[in-house]
CSV table of C-alpha atoms and ligand atoms in Angstrom, one decimal:
chain,number,residue,atom,x,y,z
J,247,MET,CA,-16.8,23.1,7.6
J,248,THR,CA,-19.8,21.1,8.1
J,249,ALA,CA,-20.6,18.0,5.5
J,250,SER,CA,-23.7,19.4,3.4
J,251,GLN,CA,-22.0,22.5,3.2
J,252,ASN,CA,-19.3,22.0,0.1
J,253,THR,CA,-20.2,24.8,-2.9
J,254,PHE,CA,-16.6,24.4,-3.8
J,255,ILE,CA,-16.7,21.9,-6.3
J,256,ASN,CA,-18.8,22.9,-8.5
J,257,ASP,CA,-19.5,21.2,-11.7
J,258,GLN,CA,-20.9,23.6,-14.0
J,259,ILE,CA,-17.0,25.8,-13.6
J,260,ILE,CA,-15.6,22.3,-14.8
J,261,ASN,CA,-17.0,21.4,-17.1
J,262,ASP,CA,-17.3,24.7,-19.2
J,263,ILE,CA,-13.3,25.2,-18.8
J,264,LEU,CA,-12.9,21.9,-20.7
J,265,GLU,CA,-15.1,22.9,-23.2
J,266,LYS,CA,-13.6,26.1,-23.5
J,267,TYR,CA,-9.3,25.0,-23.7
J,268,ALA,CA,-10.4,21.1,-25.5
J,269,LYS,CA,-8.1,22.5,-28.5
J,270,PRO,CA,-5.4,25.1,-27.2
J,271,ASP,CA,-3.5,26.3,-29.7
J,272,VAL,CA,0.3,26.8,-29.4
J,273,ALA,CA,0.0,30.8,-28.5
J,274,GLN,CA,-2.2,29.7,-25.5
J,275,ILE,CA,0.5,26.5,-25.2
J,276,GLN,CA,3.2,28.5,-24.8
J,277,GLU,CA,2.0,31.8,-22.2
J,278,VAL,CA,0.8,28.2,-20.0
J,279,LEU,CA,4.6,26.9,-20.7
J,280,ALA,CA,6.2,30.0,-19.4
J,281,LYS,CA,4.2,31.1,-17.0
J,282,ALA,CA,4.4,27.1,-15.3
J,283,ARG,CA,8.1,28.0,-14.8
J,284,GLU,CA,7.9,31.4,-12.6
J,285,MET,CA,7.4,28.4,-10.2
J,286,LYS,CA,3.9,30.3,-8.9
J,287,GLY,CA,1.4,28.0,-9.8
J,288,LEU,CA,-1.6,27.9,-12.4
J,289,SER,CA,-5.3,28.6,-12.8
J,290,LEU,CA,-8.1,26.0,-13.4
J,291,GLU,CA,-7.9,27.4,-17.1
J,292,ASP,CA,-3.9,26.8,-17.2
J,293,VAL,CA,-4.3,23.1,-16.4
J,294,ALA,CA,-7.0,22.7,-19.5
J,295,VAL,CA,-4.5,23.9,-21.5
J,296,LEU,CA,-1.9,21.5,-20.5
J,297,MET,CA,-4.0,18.5,-21.1
J,298,GLY,CA,-6.0,19.9,-24.2
J,299,ILE,CA,-2.1,20.0,-25.6
J,300,SER,CA,-2.0,16.7,-28.7
J,301,GLU,CA,1.3,17.3,-30.6
J,302,PRO,CA,4.4,15.7,-29.4
J,303,LYS,CA,6.4,18.8,-30.0
J,304,GLN,CA,4.0,20.4,-27.3
J,305,LEU,CA,4.0,16.9,-24.6
J,306,ALA,CA,7.4,17.3,-25.0
J,307,GLU,CA,8.3,21.2,-23.9
J,308,LEU,CA,5.3,20.0,-21.0
J,309,PHE,CA,7.6,17.4,-20.0
J,310,GLU,CA,10.3,20.0,-20.4
J,311,THR,CA,8.7,22.2,-18.0
J,312,ALA,CA,7.9,19.9,-14.9
J,313,ASN,CA,11.5,18.7,-14.6
J,314,HIS,CA,12.7,22.3,-14.8
J,315,ILE,CA,10.7,22.5,-11.7
J,316,LYS,CA,11.2,19.7,-10.3
J,317,ASP,CA,14.9,20.4,-10.1
J,318,THR,CA,15.0,24.2,-9.9
J,319,ILE,CA,13.0,23.4,-6.3
J,320,TYR,CA,13.5,19.6,-5.4
J,321,GLY,CA,16.9,19.2,-7.1
J,322,LYS,CA,17.3,15.1,-6.2
J,323,ARG,CA,16.4,14.4,-3.3
J,324,LEU,CA,13.0,11.7,-3.0
J,325,VAL,CA,11.5,11.0,0.3
J,326,MET,CA,11.0,7.8,1.2
J,327,PHE,CA,8.2,6.2,3.1
J,328,ALA,CA,6.9,2.6,3.7
J,329,PRO,CA,2.6,1.9,4.3
J,330,LEU,CA,1.7,0.3,7.2
J,331,TYR,CA,-1.6,-2.1,6.9
J,332,ILE,CA,-2.7,-2.1,10.6
J,333,THR,CA,-6.3,-3.7,9.0
J,334,ASN,CA,-8.5,-5.1,6.1
J,335,LEU,CA,-11.7,-5.6,8.1
J,336,CYS,CA,-13.9,-2.5,6.3
J,337,ALA,CA,-18.1,-2.5,6.7
J,338,ASN,CA,-17.8,-0.5,2.9
J,339,GLU,CA,-18.7,-1.5,0.2
J,340,CYS,CA,-15.8,0.7,-2.5
J,341,THR,CA,-16.6,-2.1,-5.8
J,342,TYR,CA,-12.9,-1.2,-7.0
J,343,CYS,CA,-11.3,-2.6,-3.4
J,344,ALA,CA,-10.8,-5.6,-2.3
J,345,PHE,CA,-10.7,-4.8,1.1
J,346,ARG,CA,-15.1,-3.8,0.8
J,347,VAL,CA,-17.0,-5.4,2.9
J,348,LYS,CA,-18.7,-8.1,0.8
J,349,ASN,CA,-15.8,-10.0,-0.9
J,350,LYS,CA,-15.2,-13.4,0.9
J,351,ALA,CA,-12.0,-14.0,-0.9
J,352,ILE,CA,-9.8,-12.2,1.2
J,353,VAL,CA,-8.8,-13.5,4.7
J,354,ARG,CA,-9.6,-10.5,7.4
J,355,ARG,CA,-7.4,-9.4,10.2
J,356,ALA,CA,-6.9,-6.2,12.6
J,357,LEU,CA,-3.0,-6.5,13.9
J,358,ASN,CA,-3.1,-6.3,17.4
J,359,GLN,CA,-0.7,-3.4,18.9
J,360,GLN,CA,2.0,-6.6,19.6
J,361,GLU,CA,2.0,-7.2,16.4
J,362,ILE,CA,1.9,-3.3,14.8
J,363,LYS,CA,4.8,-3.5,16.7
J,364,ARG,CA,6.9,-6.3,15.2
J,365,GLU,CA,5.5,-4.8,11.6
J,366,THR,CA,7.1,-1.6,12.7
J,367,GLU,CA,10.3,-3.1,13.9
J,368,ALA,CA,10.0,-5.5,10.1
J,369,LEU,CA,10.1,-2.0,8.8
J,370,ILE,CA,12.6,-0.3,10.9
J,371,LYS,CA,14.9,-3.2,10.3
J,372,GLN,CA,14.6,-2.3,6.2
J,373,GLY,CA,16.1,1.5,7.1
J,374,HIS,CA,12.3,3.1,6.9
J,375,LYS,CA,11.9,6.4,9.0
J,376,ARG,CA,8.3,6.7,8.0
J,377,VAL,CA,5.5,5.3,7.7
J,378,LEU,CA,2.1,5.6,6.5
J,379,LEU,CA,-0.3,3.9,8.7
J,380,VAL,CA,-3.3,2.2,6.5
J,381,ALA,CA,-6.8,0.9,7.6
J,382,GLY,CA,-9.6,0.0,5.9
J,383,GLU,CA,-12.5,1.7,7.8
J,384,SER,CA,-14.0,-1.0,10.1
J,385,TYR,CA,-11.8,-1.4,14.0
J,386,PRO,CA,-11.7,-3.7,16.6
J,387,LYS,CA,-13.7,-2.6,19.6
J,388,GLN,CA,-12.0,-0.2,21.2
J,389,GLY,CA,-13.3,1.8,18.3
J,390,PHE,CA,-11.5,5.0,17.1
J,391,GLN,CA,-9.5,4.5,19.7
J,392,TYR,CA,-7.7,1.6,18.0
J,393,VAL,CA,-6.5,4.1,15.1
J,394,LEU,CA,-4.7,5.9,17.7
J,395,ASP,CA,-3.3,3.2,19.5
J,396,SER,CA,-1.8,2.0,16.3
J,397,VAL,CA,0.0,5.1,16.2
J,398,ARG,CA,1.4,5.1,19.3
J,399,SER,CA,2.8,1.8,18.9
J,400,VAL,CA,4.7,2.8,15.5
J,401,TYR,CA,7.0,5.6,17.5
J,402,GLU,CA,7.3,2.6,20.3
J,403,ALA,CA,8.7,0.1,18.6
J,404,ASN,CA,12.1,0.1,18.5
J,405,PHE,CA,14.9,-1.7,16.7
J,406,ASN,CA,18.7,-1.2,17.9
J,407,ASP,CA,18.2,2.0,19.0
J,408,ASP,CA,16.5,2.9,15.5
J,409,ASN,CA,13.1,4.1,15.3
J,410,ILE,CA,10.2,5.7,13.2
J,411,ARG,CA,10.5,9.1,13.3
J,412,ARG,CA,7.4,10.1,11.3
J,413,VAL,CA,3.7,8.1,10.7
J,414,ASN,CA,1.6,9.9,8.1
J,415,VAL,CA,-1.8,8.4,8.5
J,416,ASN,CA,-4.8,7.5,5.6
J,417,VAL,CA,-7.8,6.5,7.3
J,418,ALA,CA,-11.7,6.7,6.6
J,419,PRO,CA,-13.0,10.4,7.3
J,420,LEU,CA,-13.0,11.2,11.3
J,421,THR,CA,-14.7,14.2,13.5
J,422,LEU,CA,-13.4,16.9,14.2
J,423,ASP,CA,-12.4,15.6,18.1
J,424,GLU,CA,-11.0,12.7,16.0
J,425,PHE,CA,-8.7,14.6,14.1
J,426,LYS,CA,-7.9,16.7,16.9
J,427,ALA,CA,-6.9,13.2,19.2
J,428,LEU,CA,-5.1,12.0,16.3
J,429,LYS,CA,-3.5,15.5,15.3
J,430,ALA,CA,-2.1,14.8,19.7
J,431,GLU,CA,-0.6,11.4,18.5
J,432,LYS,CA,1.9,14.4,16.5
J,433,ILE,CA,1.3,12.5,13.2
J,434,GLY,CA,2.9,13.9,10.7
J,435,THR,CA,0.3,14.1,7.4
J,436,TYR,CA,-3.4,13.3,7.5
J,437,GLN,CA,-4.0,11.3,4.1
J,438,LEU,CA,-7.6,11.0,2.3
J,439,PHE,CA,-8.1,10.3,-1.5
J,440,GLN,CA,-11.0,11.5,-2.4
J,441,GLU,CA,-11.3,8.3,-5.5
J,442,THR,CA,-13.5,10.6,-7.5
J,443,TYR,CA,-14.7,14.4,-7.0
J,444,HIS,CA,-17.4,13.6,-9.5
J,445,ARG,CA,-21.0,13.3,-7.5
J,446,ASP,CA,-22.9,11.0,-9.5
J,447,THR,CA,-19.7,8.4,-10.3
J,448,TYR,CA,-18.9,9.0,-6.7
J,449,LYS,CA,-22.2,7.2,-6.3
J,450,THR,CA,-22.5,4.9,-8.6
J,451,VAL,CA,-18.8,3.0,-6.9
J,452,HIS,CA,-19.5,3.2,-3.4
J,453,VAL,CA,-22.3,1.3,-2.5
J,454,GLY,CA,-23.2,0.6,0.9
J,455,GLY,CA,-21.2,2.0,4.5
J,456,LYS,CA,-20.3,5.8,5.6
J,457,LYS,CA,-18.2,5.7,2.7
J,458,MET,CA,-21.4,6.6,0.1
J,459,ASP,CA,-21.6,9.6,2.1
J,460,TYR,CA,-19.5,11.9,-0.6
J,461,ASP,CA,-19.8,15.5,1.0
J,462,TRP,CA,-18.7,13.5,4.5
J,463,ARG,CA,-15.4,12.8,2.6
J,464,VAL,CA,-15.1,15.7,0.5
J,465,SER,CA,-14.7,18.3,4.2
J,466,ALA,CA,-12.4,16.3,5.5
J,467,MET,CA,-9.6,17.9,4.9
J,468,HIS,CA,-11.0,21.2,6.3
J,469,ARG,CA,-12.0,19.5,9.6
J,470,ALA,CA,-8.2,17.7,9.7
J,471,MET,CA,-7.0,22.0,8.9
J,472,GLU,CA,-9.3,23.0,11.7
J,473,ALA,CA,-8.2,19.8,13.7
J,474,GLY,CA,-4.4,21.6,14.1
J,475,ILE,CA,-3.1,19.2,11.2
J,476,ASP,CA,-1.5,21.6,8.8
J,477,ASP,CA,-0.5,18.9,6.4
J,478,VAL,CA,-2.5,17.1,4.6
J,479,GLY,CA,-2.3,14.9,1.6
J,480,ILE,CA,-5.3,14.8,-1.0
J,481,GLY,CA,-5.2,12.2,-4.1
J,482,VAL,CA,-7.9,10.9,-7.2
J,483,LEU,CA,-8.6,6.8,-7.6
J,484,PHE,CA,-7.2,7.2,-11.5
J,485,GLY,CA,-9.5,5.0,-13.7
J,486,LEU,CA,-12.4,5.7,-11.8
J,487,ASN,CA,-13.7,8.9,-14.1
J,488,ASP,CA,-11.8,11.1,-17.4
J,489,TYR,CA,-9.1,12.5,-15.6
J,490,ARG,CA,-9.7,15.2,-17.2
J,491,TYR,CA,-12.4,16.4,-14.9
J,492,GLU,CA,-10.5,14.6,-12.0
J,493,MET,CA,-7.5,16.9,-11.9
J,494,LEU,CA,-9.7,20.8,-12.4
J,495,ALA,CA,-11.7,18.9,-9.3
J,496,MET,CA,-8.5,18.5,-7.7
J,497,MET,CA,-7.1,22.1,-8.1
J,498,GLN,CA,-10.7,23.1,-7.6
J,499,HIS,CA,-10.8,21.4,-3.9
J,500,ILE,CA,-6.4,23.1,-3.6
J,501,LYS,CA,-7.8,27.0,-4.7
J,502,GLU,CA,-10.1,26.4,-1.2
J,503,LEU,CA,-7.5,25.0,0.9
J,504,GLU,CA,-5.9,27.7,0.4
J,505,ASN,CA,-8.8,30.5,0.3
J,506,VAL,CA,-9.9,29.3,4.1
J,507,PHE,CA,-7.0,28.5,5.4
J,508,GLY,CA,-3.8,30.3,3.5
J,509,VAL,CA,-1.8,27.4,2.4
J,510,GLY,CA,-2.9,24.4,-0.1
J,511,PRO,CA,-1.9,20.4,0.8
J,512,HIS,CA,1.3,19.1,1.3
J,513,THR,CA,1.4,16.2,-0.9
J,514,ILE,CA,-0.7,14.8,-4.1
J,515,SER,CA,-1.2,11.5,-4.2
J,516,VAL,CA,-1.8,9.3,-8.5
J,517,PRO,CA,-3.1,6.3,-7.3
J,518,ARG,CA,-4.3,4.4,-10.4
J,519,MET,CA,-6.6,1.5,-10.2
J,520,GLU,CA,-5.2,-1.8,-9.9
J,521,PRO,CA,-7.0,-5.2,-10.3
J,522,ALA,CA,-7.5,-6.2,-6.9
J,523,THR,CA,-9.2,-10.0,-5.4
J,524,GLY,CA,-12.9,-9.9,-5.6
J,525,SER,CA,-13.5,-6.7,-7.5
J,526,ASP,CA,-14.1,-6.9,-11.0
J,527,MET,CA,-14.3,-3.1,-11.7
J,528,SER,CA,-10.6,-3.2,-11.0
J,529,ILE,CA,-9.3,-4.9,-13.7
J,530,ALA,CA,-11.7,-2.8,-16.3
J,531,PRO,CA,-11.7,0.0,-14.8
J,532,PRO,CA,-14.4,2.6,-16.2
J,533,SER,CA,-12.1,5.4,-17.3
J,534,PRO,CA,-8.9,3.6,-17.6
J,535,VAL,CA,-5.8,6.2,-17.6
J,536,SER,CA,-3.2,5.1,-20.3
J,537,ASP,CA,0.6,5.6,-19.7
J,538,ASP,CA,0.7,8.5,-21.9
J,539,ASN,CA,-1.7,10.3,-19.9
J,540,PHE,CA,-0.4,9.5,-16.6
J,541,ARG,CA,3.0,10.5,-17.0
J,542,ARG,CA,1.0,14.2,-18.0
J,543,ILE,CA,-0.9,14.0,-14.8
J,544,VAL,CA,2.7,13.9,-12.6
J,545,ALA,CA,4.1,16.8,-15.2
J,546,ILE,CA,1.0,19.1,-14.7
J,547,LEU,CA,0.8,18.9,-10.9
J,548,ARG,CA,3.8,19.3,-11.0
J,549,CYS,CA,3.1,22.6,-13.0
J,550,ALA,CA,0.2,23.2,-11.3
J,551,VAL,CA,1.0,22.8,-7.5
J,552,PRO,CA,5.3,23.3,-7.8
J,553,TYR,CA,5.4,22.6,-4.3
J,554,THR,CA,3.1,20.5,-3.2
J,555,GLY,CA,4.6,17.0,-3.2
J,556,ILE,CA,3.6,14.2,-5.5
J,557,ILE,CA,3.6,11.0,-4.1
J,558,MET,CA,4.0,7.6,-6.0
J,559,SER,CA,3.0,4.2,-4.7
J,560,THR,CA,4.5,0.8,-5.2
J,561,ARG,CA,1.4,0.2,-7.6
J,562,GLU,CA,3.1,1.8,-10.0
J,563,SER,CA,5.5,-0.5,-11.7
J,564,GLY,CA,9.9,0.4,-11.5
J,565,GLN,CA,10.0,1.8,-15.7
J,566,MET,CA,6.7,3.8,-14.5
J,567,ARG,CA,8.1,5.5,-11.6
J,568,ARG,CA,11.6,5.7,-12.9
J,569,ASP,CA,9.6,7.9,-16.0
J,570,THR,CA,7.7,10.1,-12.4
J,571,PHE,CA,10.7,11.4,-10.9
J,572,ALA,CA,11.8,13.5,-13.8
J,573,LEU,CA,8.4,14.7,-14.4
J,574,GLY,CA,7.3,15.4,-10.8
J,575,VAL,CA,7.2,13.1,-8.1
J,576,SER,CA,8.6,13.8,-5.0
J,577,GLN,CA,8.3,10.9,-2.7
J,578,ILE,CA,8.0,7.4,-3.4
J,579,SER,CA,7.3,3.8,-1.4
J,580,ALA,CA,9.4,0.9,-1.8
J,581,GLY,CA,9.5,-3.0,-0.6
J,582,SER,CA,5.5,-2.4,0.0
J,583,ARG,CA,2.3,-4.9,1.5
J,584,THR,CA,-0.8,-3.9,1.4
J,585,ASN,CA,-1.7,-6.7,3.4
J,586,PRO,CA,-2.0,-6.5,7.5
J,587,GLY,CA,1.4,-8.2,9.0
J,588,GLY,CA,2.7,-8.7,5.2
J,589,TYR,CA,6.4,-7.5,5.9
J,590,GLU,CA,6.6,-10.5,8.6
J,591,GLU,CA,4.3,-13.1,6.3
J,592,GLU,CA,3.8,-13.7,3.0
J,593,ASP,CA,0.4,-13.7,2.1
J,594,ASP,CA,-0.8,-12.6,-1.4
J,595,ILE,CA,-4.6,-12.8,-1.1
J,596,SER,CA,-5.2,-10.8,1.5
J,597,GLY,CA,-3.5,-7.8,-0.1
J,598,GLN,CA,-5.7,-4.6,-0.9
J,599,PHE,CA,-5.0,-4.9,-4.5
J,600,SER,CA,-1.9,-5.9,-6.9
J,601,LEU,CA,2.0,-4.1,-6.7
J,602,GLY,CA,3.5,-2.8,-9.8
J,603,ASP,CA,6.9,-2.8,-8.4
J,604,HIS,CA,7.6,-5.9,-6.4
J,605,ARG,CA,11.2,-5.3,-5.3
J,606,PRO,CA,12.5,-5.3,-2.1
J,607,MET,CA,13.9,-1.9,-0.4
J,608,ASP,CA,17.8,-2.2,-1.4
J,609,GLU,CA,17.1,-2.8,-4.9
J,610,VAL,CA,14.3,0.1,-5.2
J,611,ILE,CA,17.6,2.3,-3.5
J,612,ARG,CA,20.2,1.1,-5.3
J,613,ASP,CA,18.1,1.7,-9.0
J,614,VAL,CA,17.3,5.6,-7.2
J,615,ALA,CA,21.4,6.2,-6.6
J,616,GLN,CA,22.1,5.1,-9.7
J,617,MET,CA,19.7,7.1,-11.7
J,618,GLY,CA,21.2,10.2,-9.4
J,619,TYR,CA,18.3,10.9,-6.8
J,620,VAL,CA,19.1,10.9,-3.4
J,621,PRO,CA,16.7,8.6,-1.1
J,622,SER,CA,16.0,10.9,1.7
J,623,PHE,CA,15.0,9.8,5.0
J,624,CYS,CA,14.8,12.8,6.8
J,625,THR,CA,11.7,13.5,9.1
J,626,GLY,CA,13.4,17.3,9.9
J,627,CYS,CA,10.9,20.1,8.9
J,628,TYR,CA,8.0,18.1,10.7
J,629,ARG,CA,10.0,17.4,13.6
J,630,LEU,CA,11.2,21.1,14.1
J,631,GLY,CA,7.3,22.0,13.5
J,632,ARG,CA,7.5,23.7,9.8
J,633,THR,CA,4.8,21.9,8.7
J,634,GLY,CA,1.6,23.6,7.2
J,635,GLN,CA,2.4,27.5,6.0
J,636,ASP,CA,6.0,27.6,7.7
J,637,PHE,CA,6.6,24.7,5.1
J,638,MET,CA,5.3,26.9,2.5
J,639,ASP,CA,7.0,30.2,3.8
J,640,LEU,CA,10.7,28.1,3.6
J,641,ALA,CA,10.3,26.3,0.4
J,642,LYS,CA,9.2,29.1,-1.8
J,643,PRO,CA,12.2,31.0,-1.6
J,644,GLY,CA,13.9,28.4,-2.9
J,645,ALA,CA,15.0,27.1,0.7
J,646,ILE,CA,13.9,23.7,0.5
J,647,LYS,CA,17.4,23.2,-1.7
J,648,ALA,CA,20.0,24.8,1.4
J,649,HIS,CA,18.1,22.4,4.3
J,650,CYS,CA,16.3,19.3,2.5
J,651,GLY,CA,19.4,18.7,0.0
J,652,PRO,CA,22.0,18.5,2.5
J,653,ASN,CA,19.4,16.6,5.0
J,654,ALA,CA,18.4,14.3,2.0
J,655,LEU,CA,22.0,13.5,2.0
J,656,SER,CA,22.4,13.0,6.2
J,657,SER,CA,19.3,10.5,6.4
J,658,PHE,CA,20.9,8.7,3.2
J,659,MET,CA,24.6,8.9,4.0
J,660,GLU,CA,22.6,7.3,7.8
J,661,TYR,CA,20.7,4.5,5.6
J,662,LEU,CA,24.0,3.6,3.6
J,663,ASN,CA,26.1,2.9,7.2
J,664,HIS,CA,23.0,1.5,8.9
J,665,TYR,CA,21.1,-1.1,6.1
J,666,ALA,CA,22.0,-1.5,3.1
J,667,SER,CA,23.9,-4.6,0.6
J,668,PRO,CA,27.6,-4.0,0.5
J,669,GLU,CA,26.6,-3.4,-3.5
J,670,THR,CA,23.9,-0.1,-2.8
J,671,TYR,CA,27.0,0.5,-0.2
J,672,LYS,CA,29.3,1.8,-2.9
J,673,ILE,CA,27.0,2.9,-5.6
J,674,GLY,CA,25.8,5.4,-2.7
J,675,VAL,CA,28.5,6.5,-1.1
J,676,GLU,CA,30.1,7.4,-4.4
J,677,LEU,CA,26.6,9.4,-5.2
J,678,VAL,CA,26.1,11.4,-2.0
J,679,GLU,CA,30.2,12.5,-2.2
J,680,ARG,CA,29.6,13.4,-5.9
J,681,THR,CA,26.2,15.3,-4.7
J,682,ILE,CA,28.2,17.2,-2.0
J,683,ALA,CA,31.0,17.8,-5.1
J,684,GLU,CA,28.0,19.5,-6.9
J,685,LEU,CA,26.8,21.9,-4.6
J,686,GLU,CA,28.1,25.2,-3.3
J,687,GLY,CA,28.6,27.7,-0.2
J,688,LEU,CA,26.2,26.8,2.2
J,689,PRO,CA,24.3,23.8,1.3
J,690,ALA,CA,27.4,22.0,0.5
J,691,GLU,CA,28.9,23.3,3.7
J,692,ARG,CA,25.9,22.3,5.8
J,693,ALA,CA,25.9,18.7,3.9
J,694,ARG,CA,29.7,18.1,4.6
J,695,LYS,CA,29.2,18.6,8.4
J,696,LEU,CA,26.1,16.7,8.7
J,697,VAL,CA,27.3,13.4,6.7
J,698,ASP,CA,30.4,13.8,8.5
J,699,ARG,CA,28.5,13.4,12.1
J,700,VAL,CA,26.9,10.5,10.6
J,701,ASN,CA,30.3,8.9,9.6
J,702,ASN,CA,31.4,9.6,13.4
J,703,GLY,CA,28.3,8.1,14.5
J,704,GLN,CA,26.2,10.6,14.8
J,705,SER,CA,22.4,9.7,14.1
J,706,ASP,CA,19.5,11.7,13.6
J,707,VAL,CA,21.0,15.4,12.4
J,708,TYR,CA,19.0,17.5,10.2
J,709,CYS,CA,19.2,21.3,9.9
P,869,SAM,N1,-10.3,3.0,4.0
P,869,SAM,C1,-9.7,4.3,3.6
P,869,SAM,C2,-10.6,5.0,3.0
P,869,SAM,O1,-10.6,4.4,1.8
P,869,SAM,O2,-9.7,6.1,2.1
P,869,SAM,C3,-8.3,4.2,4.6
P,869,SAM,C4,-7.6,3.7,2.6
P,869,SAM,S1,-7.7,2.6,1.7
P,869,SAM,C5,-7.1,1.1,2.3
P,869,SAM,C6,-6.5,3.2,0.7
P,869,SAM,C7,-6.1,3.7,-0.7
P,869,SAM,O3,-6.5,3.3,-1.9
P,869,SAM,C8,-8.0,3.9,-0.8
P,869,SAM,O4,-8.3,5.6,-0.9
P,869,SAM,C9,-8.0,3.4,-2.1
P,869,SAM,O5,-7.3,5.5,-3.3
P,869,SAM,C10,-6.9,3.2,-2.9
P,869,SAM,N2,-7.3,1.7,-3.8
P,869,SAM,C11,-8.3,1.1,-3.1
P,869,SAM,N3,-8.2,0.1,-4.1
P,869,SAM,C12,-7.6,0.5,-4.9
P,869,SAM,C13,-7.6,-0.8,-6.4
P,869,SAM,N4,-8.0,-1.7,-6.8
P,869,SAM,N5,-6.3,-0.1,-7.5
P,869,SAM,C14,-5.8,1.1,-6.0
P,869,SAM,N6,-6.0,1.7,-5.2
P,869,SAM,C15,-6.8,1.4,-4.7
P,870,SF4,FE1,-12.8,0.5,2.5
P,870,SF4,FE2,-11.2,1.4,2.2
P,870,SF4,FE3,-11.7,-0.4,1.0
P,870,SF4,FE4,-13.1,2.1,0.2
P,870,SF4,S1,-10.8,1.7,-0.3
P,870,SF4,S2,-13.3,-0.9,0.7
P,870,SF4,S3,-12.9,2.2,2.7
P,870,SF4,S4,-10.7,0.0,2.4
C-alpha cells in the first residue's frame, strides 16, 4: 500500500459510533461483556459500549472480565524486556518529545557499535534476553545502515556466554526495501506508534521533519508486513487526543491489518504522555487520560483483542503497572533508561521523558514474583518461527499455556540461577515450585523437565 491510499481510518464512522453508544444501557453492557468472555474479540461498537460505562459496578465487571481473559489465555506469565536507546539524534519536531530537533536542553549522542555492544552487555548482566532497540529519526553518516548494524551488534554482544535472544525495533517508518533489510537482520517485532490517529491533532503536534506525513506513518505496518515482518506492534501516545477516538481508530487499524494480511498486530503499547525536558506540552497534555481511564483502556483492549500482547513500559509508576497486570498487560520493561548510553553511565538530562518506575530490574522481578506472576524471558516462539499467523494459530486453541507456561518457568529459573539477588532467588524458586505444583497434565510434565534441565546446567531450553 502506498502512503496516499489510507482510507481505513474513517472519522465519520468513529464519530457516529461514539455518539450512538455514548450512554449504553445495562443490557447492552452485559451483552458485550458476555461476548468478550467468548474470547473471539470485539467490534468497534462493542468497544464504544465499554467506553460508555459510567457505573462503578459495571466498571468492576469490565475489570473482572478482563482479568478472566488474561488469566485464561496468559496465565500468570509476564514477559520482560528492556529498551535500548542507540541515538537521540532526531530531525523531527514532535512537540511532546525531548529528542525534537530544536530542543537545545539535551546532550545529543549516537552510540557507535562498540558502545552499543557495551550497553547490551550491561543489559545481559542484568539478566535481560529481549531488547527493544529505539532511535530518534536521524542516523549518523551510514544512514539507515546504522540501524541494521546496531541490530547485529546487539545480537553479537556476549557476556559470560550469554546473549540477547530477541531484538525488537522501534524506529521511524521505513520503505519496503528497508523493512526487508530489517527482516534479514532477524528482528522480532517491528514496533511503531501512530501517536494519534486523528489527522488534525497529528498535524498540530508534528510541526517539522518527515514525521509530519501522517499517511507515511499510518501505512508503515502494511509495508512491514508486506516485507515479511510477521510481528508488528502498534500504539497510541495517550494524552494527545480524546482516548475514545483513539481506541476506535486503533481498532480500525487492527481490522485493516486482519483483512489485508489475515493477522492483526502482535502487540499494542499504551504509552501515556510523561514530562519531557524542553516540552511544555508534555507537562500539560492536551487530552490527559486519568488513572481510572488508563486502567479502563487496558481492560477494554484485553477484551477487544484477547490474543494481542499488551505492553506496559516504565513510563508508569510501579503501582499503576501492578494494577494493570491483572487487567491484561502481558509484557513489561524493567530497569529502563531512555538516554543513549544510560545503562553504563548516569545522565538524567538526555532521556526521552521522565520515568514513573525507577526500580532496578532485580527489584521489579522480586515484586512481580511476590505478586505471583512468573517473569518470562522466553524467546522460543520467535526462534521456532511461531510468529504472525502461526503464532495466532497456536495461541487460539489455548496452546499458549501449554508452551509458554513451561517456557516462562524454565527461562525464569535460568534468570534466578545466574542473575538474581539471594532474596529474589529465594522468592523466585518458591514461585517456580508452587506454579509447577499447580499445573496439571502435559504442561506440568513439560515444566518439570525444562526446569530440571536448567538446574542441571543447561540454558536456553524451551518447547
Ligand atoms: N523516533 C521514532 C518515532 O517517533 O517513531 C521512534 C521511537 S520514539 C523514540 C518512541 C516513542 O516514545 C514515540 O513513538 C512516542 O510515542 C513516545 N514518546 C515521545 N515523547 C513522549 C513523552 N513525553 N511521554 C511518553 N512517551 C513519549
Ligand atoms: Fe524524534 Fe521520535 Fe521524539 Fe518525534 S517521538 S522527536 S520522531 S524521537
